[in-house]
Amino acid sequence: MLKTNACSALICLVSSLLGSSVLAHDLAWQGFVAQGLISAPDSGFVNNDGGLSAELTEVGLNGRYSLSPSWHLAGQLVYLNGGNRYPTGARLDYLFLDWAFYNSDAWQANLYLGRVKNQHWLYSSTRDVPFTRPSIVLPQSVYFDGFRDVAVGSDGMALQLRHSADHGDLTFNWSLGTVPISSRQSRLLLGHNTTGSTDLTRDHKASLYWQPQLSAFSVGLVLQDAAFTYTPAATELISAADFQVQRVMLNMRYQGEHWELASELQQERLQTNGFFSPQFARQQLGQGGYLLAQYRVSPAWRWFSWLDYMVLEKDDRWGRAFSAQTGGAVPAYFAYQHTLASGVSVDLTARIRLQAEIHWNRGTARLTPVIQPDVLTNRREYWQLYAMQLMYRF
Amino acid sequence: MRWLLLLCLCWHLTLSATTVLVHPEVPLDSISQSQLRNIFTLRQTQWPNGTAVRVIVLPEQSELHQRFSRQRLKLFPYQLNTIWDKHSFSGTGVRPQQAESMAAMLQLLRSTPGAIGYAEANLPHPALKELRVEN
């Protein structure tokens, strides 16, 4: 309902604005094409046979149309193929009306209506744009690919307030909306054999960032509250379910001339009611985070490395209780995932970049599906990932 | 000898300094460093009279762009690029227009209402307004 209302309101507003003769017109557009090779032997991260794959395609085209200095319409179409990481295909990444309802030297305020991007995490708003992210595959503790379509944005509204003063720059983001979840996405999250439908009924986020004046440091706090429902198909033995996810995240960034450091630490409460049986109830308090270091060797060459850590339950960090609950059917290493990644990128021209990286992983908690883990494909606690990608922007 | 050194230093500073130039109709004579940074990082997108700000820059590898970024904005060029990418690929802004040369920069500043850019401090800039930057 919220989605329908938001889209109707957006269409009405755009129609009325386009009809106005006092508005200046200005269209800017750009895009990117990226193709890579990726391999994650001994895991189902990319594909079920773990072989070398070309399922690392990202194509995007976006535009921003200025209706007036205060009103803008922005949209992006993307085509993604990441194998098992997220559903393959084209999607409308964002399409929103941007109203800059206050804009001065000290204060700026924007309201966004439509399909808006997640502006709350350090790399969330451009996680599909290869040139803008530090690694081809982002730290999965925060940027879990199986959750990509749900976390990348929402249909609804968002607000951004910015203030500059002697104490520095403050940015407040708030968003409320919902996300359509495809059957493929639902199976990725819940289990290969599920045939029911998953709905995200609420996605509510807020974040506050502070950068002291002219400082190389910035810090942020992010809060998220999301609720899902699962409605089983008539033929399924699975019960109807409600899931609630609440996340608190702290992040920080340092940007020096050569060194750039970034970290996002999060704690996430996942409440599950139903699914395995009508009476089933479970609460997990997961923790995770990463520390990323980048070194710009020259304007063209960059090296990076990050350390990523996550556990599904902070009181069961090695998954012993988790595995015991399944009678040992699900190995303990499905309750955690720790990764060390390292790689390099080189700008061959102003428009072309080549990037390569290796990830050493222990644990499989961020391999899809999550609720009913694939224990047949993901048979190794230790596994590696190799990726190389060529990117072009225009 | 001391005077000569001082003279050389002043000459060097004059040569290496950058100045902020705007379209003659921009309704400002001076600008704070914080405001300048807000404009080049796409936070402030309108002038006080409500007209749109149009940022013009030289290519990232340009020595003048790098000097302007470091001296005036206190940002490394890669930080500016990161900010512009984040805005332009998430729909909340548009990358500044790029002028391929200083002559093209001056031409764009003259022909684009609301435009703001930069130049060497000693470069003649007829038909353009120079903004005083206050700390």
JSON list of C-alpha atoms in Angstrom, two decimals, chain A residues 211-338:
[
{"chain": "A", "resi": 211, "resn": "GLN", "atom": "CA", "xyz": [32.88, 15.22, 10.54]},
{"chain": "A", "resi": 212, "resn": "PRO", "atom": "CA", "xyz": [34.81, 17.75, 12.66]},
{"chain": "A", "resi": 213, "resn": "GLN", "atom": "CA", "xyz": [35.68, 20.87, 10.67]},
{"chain": "A", "resi": 214, "resn": "LEU", "atom": "CA", "xyz": [38.34, 20.17, 8.05]},
{"chain": "A", "resi": 215, "resn": "SER", "atom": "CA", "xyz": [39.12, 16.89, 9.78]},
{"chain": "A", "resi": 216, "resn": "ALA", "atom": "CA", "xyz": [40.23, 13.70, 8.06]},
{"chain": "A", "resi": 217, "resn": "PHE", "atom": "CA", "xyz": [38.00, 11.73, 10.45]},
{"chain": "A", "resi": 218, "resn": "SER", "atom": "CA", "xyz": [34.26, 11.16, 10.39]},
{"chain": "A", "resi": 219, "resn": "VAL", "atom": "CA", "xyz": [32.03, 9.02, 12.59]},
{"chain": "A", "resi": 220, "resn": "GLY", "atom": "CA", "xyz": [28.47, 7.80, 12.25]},
{"chain": "A", "resi": 221, "resn": "LEU", "atom": "CA", "xyz": [25.67, 5.99, 14.05]},
{"chain": "A", "resi": 222, "resn": "VAL", "atom": "CA", "xyz": [23.02, 3.99, 12.18]},
{"chain": "A", "resi": 223, "resn": "LEU", "atom": "CA", "xyz": [19.78, 2.45, 13.48]},
{"chain": "A", "resi": 224, "resn": "GLN", "atom": "CA", "xyz": [17.55, 0.08, 11.53]},
{"chain": "A", "resi": 225, "resn": "ASP", "atom": "CA", "xyz": [14.26, -1.66, 12.25]},
{"chain": "A", "resi": 226, "resn": "ALA", "atom": "CA", "xyz": [12.80, -4.00, 9.62]},
{"chain": "A", "resi": 227, "resn": "ALA", "atom": "CA", "xyz": [9.97, -6.54, 9.69]},
{"chain": "A", "resi": 228, "resn": "PHE", "atom": "CA", "xyz": [9.27, -9.43, 7.28]},
{"chain": "A", "resi": 229, "resn": "THR", "atom": "CA", "xyz": [6.45, -11.94, 6.96]},
{"chain": "A", "resi": 230, "resn": "TYR", "atom": "CA", "xyz": [6.51, -15.32, 5.24]},
{"chain": "A", "resi": 231, "resn": "THR", "atom": "CA", "xyz": [3.31, -16.80, 3.86]},
{"chain": "A", "resi": 232, "resn": "PRO", "atom": "CA", "xyz": [3.79, -20.47, 2.94]},
{"chain": "A", "resi": 233, "resn": "ALA", "atom": "CA", "xyz": [2.33, -22.00, -0.21]},
{"chain": "A", "resi": 234, "resn": "ALA", "atom": "CA", "xyz": [-0.62, -24.36, 0.32]},
{"chain": "A", "resi": 235, "resn": "THR", "atom": "CA", "xyz": [1.54, -27.41, -0.39]},
{"chain": "A", "resi": 236, "resn": "GLU", "atom": "CA", "xyz": [4.34, -26.45, 2.01]},
{"chain": "A", "resi": 237, "resn": "LEU", "atom": "CA", "xyz": [4.96, -27.98, 5.42]},
{"chain": "A", "resi": 238, "resn": "ILE", "atom": "CA", "xyz": [6.59, -24.73, 6.53]},
{"chain": "A", "resi": 239, "resn": "SER", "atom": "CA", "xyz": [4.61, -22.50, 8.91]},
{"chain": "A", "resi": 240, "resn": "ALA", "atom": "CA", "xyz": [3.76, -18.86, 8.46]},
{"chain": "A", "resi": 241, "resn": "ALA", "atom": "CA", "xyz": [6.45, -16.69, 10.00]},
{"chain": "A", "resi": 242, "resn": "ASP", "atom": "CA", "xyz": [7.33, -13.21, 11.19]},
{"chain": "A", "resi": 243, "resn": "PHE", "atom": "CA", "xyz": [10.91, -11.96, 11.23]},
{"chain": "A", "resi": 244, "resn": "GLN", "atom": "CA", "xyz": [12.10, -8.77, 12.86]},
{"chain": "A", "resi": 245, "resn": "VAL", "atom": "CA", "xyz": [15.58, -7.36, 12.30]},
{"chain": "A", "resi": 246, "resn": "GLN", "atom": "CA", "xyz": [16.97, -4.54, 14.42]},
{"chain": "A", "resi": 247, "resn": "ARG", "atom": "CA", "xyz": [20.45, -3.29, 13.73]},
{"chain": "A", "resi": 248, "resn": "VAL", "atom": "CA", "xyz": [22.70, -0.78, 15.47]},
{"chain": "A", "resi": 249, "resn": "MET", "atom": "CA", "xyz": [25.85, 0.25, 13.65]},
{"chain": "A", "resi": 250, "resn": "LEU", "atom": "CA", "xyz": [28.79, 2.48, 14.40]},
{"chain": "A", "resi": 251, "resn": "ASN", "atom": "CA", "xyz": [31.11, 3.55, 11.66]},
{"chain": "A", "resi": 252, "resn": "MET", "atom": "CA", "xyz": [34.21, 5.62, 11.28]},
{"chain": "A", "resi": 253, "resn": "ARG", "atom": "CA", "xyz": [36.46, 6.73, 8.47]},
{"chain": "A", "resi": 254, "resn": "TYR", "atom": "CA", "xyz": [39.87, 8.36, 8.15]},
{"chain": "A", "resi": 255, "resn": "GLN", "atom": "CA", "xyz": [40.98, 9.80, 4.81]},
{"chain": "A", "resi": 256, "resn": "GLY", "atom": "CA", "xyz": [44.64, 10.75, 4.59]},
{"chain": "A", "resi": 257, "resn": "GLU", "atom": "CA", "xyz": [46.68, 11.58, 1.53]},
{"chain": "A", "resi": 258, "resn": "HIS", "atom": "CA", "xyz": [47.73, 7.98, 0.94]},
{"chain": "A", "resi": 259, "resn": "TRP", "atom": "CA", "xyz": [46.02, 5.98, 3.67]},
{"chain": "A", "resi": 260, "resn": "GLU", "atom": "CA", "xyz": [42.29, 5.55, 4.03]},
{"chain": "A", "resi": 261, "resn": "LEU", "atom": "CA", "xyz": [40.82, 3.57, 6.92]},
{"chain": "A", "resi": 262, "resn": "ALA", "atom": "CA", "xyz": [37.17, 2.64, 7.37]},
{"chain": "A", "resi": 263, "resn": "SER", "atom": "CA", "xyz": [35.28, 0.50, 9.81]},
{"chain": "A", "resi": 264, "resn": "GLU", "atom": "CA", "xyz": [31.64, -0.38, 10.40]},
{"chain": "A", "resi": 265, "resn": "LEU", "atom": "CA", "xyz": [30.67, -2.34, 13.50]},
{"chain": "A", "resi": 266, "resn": "GLN", "atom": "CA", "xyz": [27.18, -3.67, 13.99]},
{"chain": "A", "resi": 267, "resn": "GLN", "atom": "CA", "xyz": [24.98, -5.63, 16.35]},
{"chain": "A", "resi": 268, "resn": "GLU", "atom": "CA", "xyz": [21.82, -7.17, 14.92]},
{"chain": "A", "resi": 269, "resn": "ARG", "atom": "CA", "xyz": [18.87, -8.76, 16.67]},
{"chain": "A", "resi": 270, "resn": "LEU", "atom": "CA", "xyz": [16.93, -11.28, 14.59]},
{"chain": "A", "resi": 271, "resn": "GLN", "atom": "CA", "xyz": [13.63, -12.40, 16.07]},
{"chain": "A", "resi": 272, "resn": "THR", "atom": "CA", "xyz": [12.01, -15.39, 14.34]},
{"chain": "A", "resi": 273, "resn": "ASN", "atom": "CA", "xyz": [8.47, -16.46, 15.12]},
{"chain": "A", "resi": 274, "resn": "GLY", "atom": "CA", "xyz": [7.11, -19.48, 13.25]},
{"chain": "A", "resi": 275, "resn": "PHE", "atom": "CA", "xyz": [8.57, -20.95, 10.03]},
{"chain": "A", "resi": 276, "resn": "PHE", "atom": "CA", "xyz": [9.92, -24.23, 11.43]},
{"chain": "A", "resi": 277, "resn": "SER", "atom": "CA", "xyz": [6.66, -24.76, 13.39]},
{"chain": "A", "resi": 278, "resn": "PRO", "atom": "CA", "xyz": [3.79, -22.47, 14.44]},
{"chain": "A", "resi": 279, "resn": "GLN", "atom": "CA", "xyz": [5.18, -22.29, 18.00]},
{"chain": "A", "resi": 280, "resn": "PHE", "atom": "CA", "xyz": [8.82, -21.80, 17.03]},
{"chain": "A", "resi": 281, "resn": "ALA", "atom": "CA", "xyz": [10.40, -18.68, 18.51]},
{"chain": "A", "resi": 282, "resn": "ARG", "atom": "CA", "xyz": [14.07, -17.73, 18.48]},
{"chain": "A", "resi": 283, "resn": "GLN", "atom": "CA", "xyz": [16.04, -14.60, 19.13]},
{"chain": "A", "resi": 284, "resn": "GLN", "atom": "CA", "xyz": [19.58, -14.22, 17.85]},
{"chain": "A", "resi": 285, "resn": "LEU", "atom": "CA", "xyz": [21.89, -11.37, 18.70]},
{"chain": "A", "resi": 286, "resn": "GLY", "atom": "CA", "xyz": [24.52, -11.30, 16.00]},
{"chain": "A", "resi": 287, "resn": "GLN", "atom": "CA", "xyz": [27.61, -9.14, 15.87]},
{"chain": "A", "resi": 288, "resn": "GLY", "atom": "CA", "xyz": [30.01, -8.21, 13.13]},
{"chain": "A", "resi": 289, "resn": "GLY", "atom": "CA", "xyz": [32.13, -5.58, 11.54]},
{"chain": "A", "resi": 290, "resn": "TYR", "atom": "CA", "xyz": [35.12, -4.91, 9.37]},
{"chain": "A", "resi": 291, "resn": "LEU", "atom": "CA", "xyz": [38.28, -2.85, 9.33]},
{"chain": "A", "resi": 292, "resn": "LEU", "atom": "CA", "xyz": [39.37, -1.69, 5.89]},
{"chain": "A", "resi": 293, "resn": "ALA", "atom": "CA", "xyz": [42.72, -0.16, 4.97]},
{"chain": "A", "resi": 294, "resn": "GLN", "atom": "CA", "xyz": [43.46, 1.34, 1.57]},
{"chain": "A", "resi": 295, "resn": "TYR", "atom": "CA", "xyz": [46.78, 2.72, 0.41]},
{"chain": "A", "resi": 296, "resn": "ARG", "atom": "CA", "xyz": [47.03, 4.87, -2.70]},
{"chain": "A", "resi": 297, "resn": "VAL", "atom": "CA", "xyz": [50.44, 4.03, -4.06]},
{"chain": "A", "resi": 298, "resn": "SER", "atom": "CA", "xyz": [49.96, 6.59, -6.84]},
{"chain": "A", "resi": 299, "resn": "PRO", "atom": "CA", "xyz": [46.94, 8.31, -8.39]},
{"chain": "A", "resi": 300, "resn": "ALA", "atom": "CA", "xyz": [46.42, 5.16, -10.49]},
{"chain": "A", "resi": 301, "resn": "TRP", "atom": "CA", "xyz": [47.42, 2.30, -8.18]},
{"chain": "A", "resi": 302, "resn": "ARG", "atom": "CA", "xyz": [45.62, 1.37, -4.98]},
{"chain": "A", "resi": 303, "resn": "TRP", "atom": "CA", "xyz": [46.11, -1.50, -2.57]},
{"chain": "A", "resi": 304, "resn": "PHE", "atom": "CA", "xyz": [43.50, -2.55, -0.03]},
{"chain": "A", "resi": 305, "resn": "SER", "atom": "CA", "xyz": [42.99, -5.12, 2.66]},
{"chain": "A", "resi": 306, "resn": "TRP", "atom": "CA", "xyz": [40.16, -5.75, 5.06]},
{"chain": "A", "resi": 307, "resn": "LEU", "atom": "CA", "xyz": [39.40, -7.96, 7.98]},
{"chain": "A", "resi": 308, "resn": "ASP", "atom": "CA", "xyz": [35.78, -8.98, 8.42]},
{"chain": "A", "resi": 309, "resn": "TYR", "atom": "CA", "xyz": [34.18, -10.71, 11.38]},
{"chain": "A", "resi": 310, "resn": "MET", "atom": "CA", "xyz": [30.62, -11.85, 12.02]},
{"chain": "A", "resi": 311, "resn": "VAL", "atom": "CA", "xyz": [28.73, -14.27, 14.26]},
{"chain": "A", "resi": 312, "resn": "LEU", "atom": "CA", "xyz": [25.03, -15.09, 14.21]},
{"chain": "A", "resi": 313, "resn": "GLU", "atom": "CA", "xyz": [24.88, -15.22, 18.02]},
{"chain": "A", "resi": 314, "resn": "LYS", "atom": "CA", "xyz": [27.28, -13.35, 20.26]},
{"chain": "A", "resi": 315, "resn": "ASP", "atom": "CA", "xyz": [26.87, -15.91, 23.05]},
{"chain": "A", "resi": 316, "resn": "ASP", "atom": "CA", "xyz": [27.65, -18.80, 20.72]},
{"chain": "A", "resi": 317, "resn": "ARG", "atom": "CA", "xyz": [30.57, -17.44, 18.70]},
{"chain": "A", "resi": 318, "resn": "TRP", "atom": "CA", "xyz": [31.76, -20.86, 17.49]},
{"chain": "A", "resi": 319, "resn": "GLY", "atom": "CA", "xyz": [28.28, -22.22, 16.73]},
{"chain": "A", "resi": 320, "resn": "ARG", "atom": "CA", "xyz": [28.33, -25.20, 19.13]},
{"chain": "A", "resi": 321, "resn": "ALA", "atom": "CA", "xyz": [24.83, -24.57, 20.49]},
{"chain": "A", "resi": 322, "resn": "PHE", "atom": "CA", "xyz": [23.63, -23.62, 17.01]},
{"chain": "A", "resi": 323, "resn": "SER", "atom": "CA", "xyz": [24.77, -26.96, 15.60]},
{"chain": "A", "resi": 324, "resn": "ALA", "atom": "CA", "xyz": [23.47, -28.89, 18.60]},
{"chain": "A", "resi": 325, "resn": "GLN", "atom": "CA", "xyz": [19.97, -27.41, 18.05]},
{"chain": "A", "resi": 326, "resn": "THR", "atom": "CA", "xyz": [19.91, -29.09, 14.64]},
{"chain": "A", "resi": 327, "resn": "GLY", "atom": "CA", "xyz": [21.12, -32.39, 16.04]},
{"chain": "A", "resi": 328, "resn": "GLY", "atom": "CA", "xyz": [24.41, -31.81, 14.26]},
{"chain": "A", "resi": 329, "resn": "ALA", "atom": "CA", "xyz": [22.75, -31.66, 10.83]},
{"chain": "A", "resi": 330, "resn": "VAL", "atom": "CA", "xyz": [24.09, -28.13, 10.32]},
{"chain": "A", "resi": 331, "resn": "PRO", "atom": "CA", "xyz": [27.81, -27.80, 11.12]},
{"chain": "A", "resi": 332, "resn": "ALA", "atom": "CA", "xyz": [28.89, -25.19, 13.67]},
{"chain": "A", "resi": 333, "resn": "TYR", "atom": "CA", "xyz": [30.76, -23.17, 11.02]},
{"chain": "A", "resi": 334, "resn": "PHE", "atom": "CA", "xyz": [27.40, -22.00, 9.62]},
{"chain": "A", "resi": 335, "resn": "ALA", "atom": "CA", "xyz": [27.16, -19.74, 12.68]},
{"chain": "A", "resi": 336, "resn": "TYR", "atom": "CA", "xyz": [30.13, -17.51, 11.84]},
{"chain": "A", "resi": 337, "resn": "GLN", "atom": "CA", "xyz": [32.20, -16.13, 8.97]},
{"chain": "A", "resi": 338, "resn": "HIS", "atom": "CA", "xyz": [35.57, -14.44, 9.29]}
]
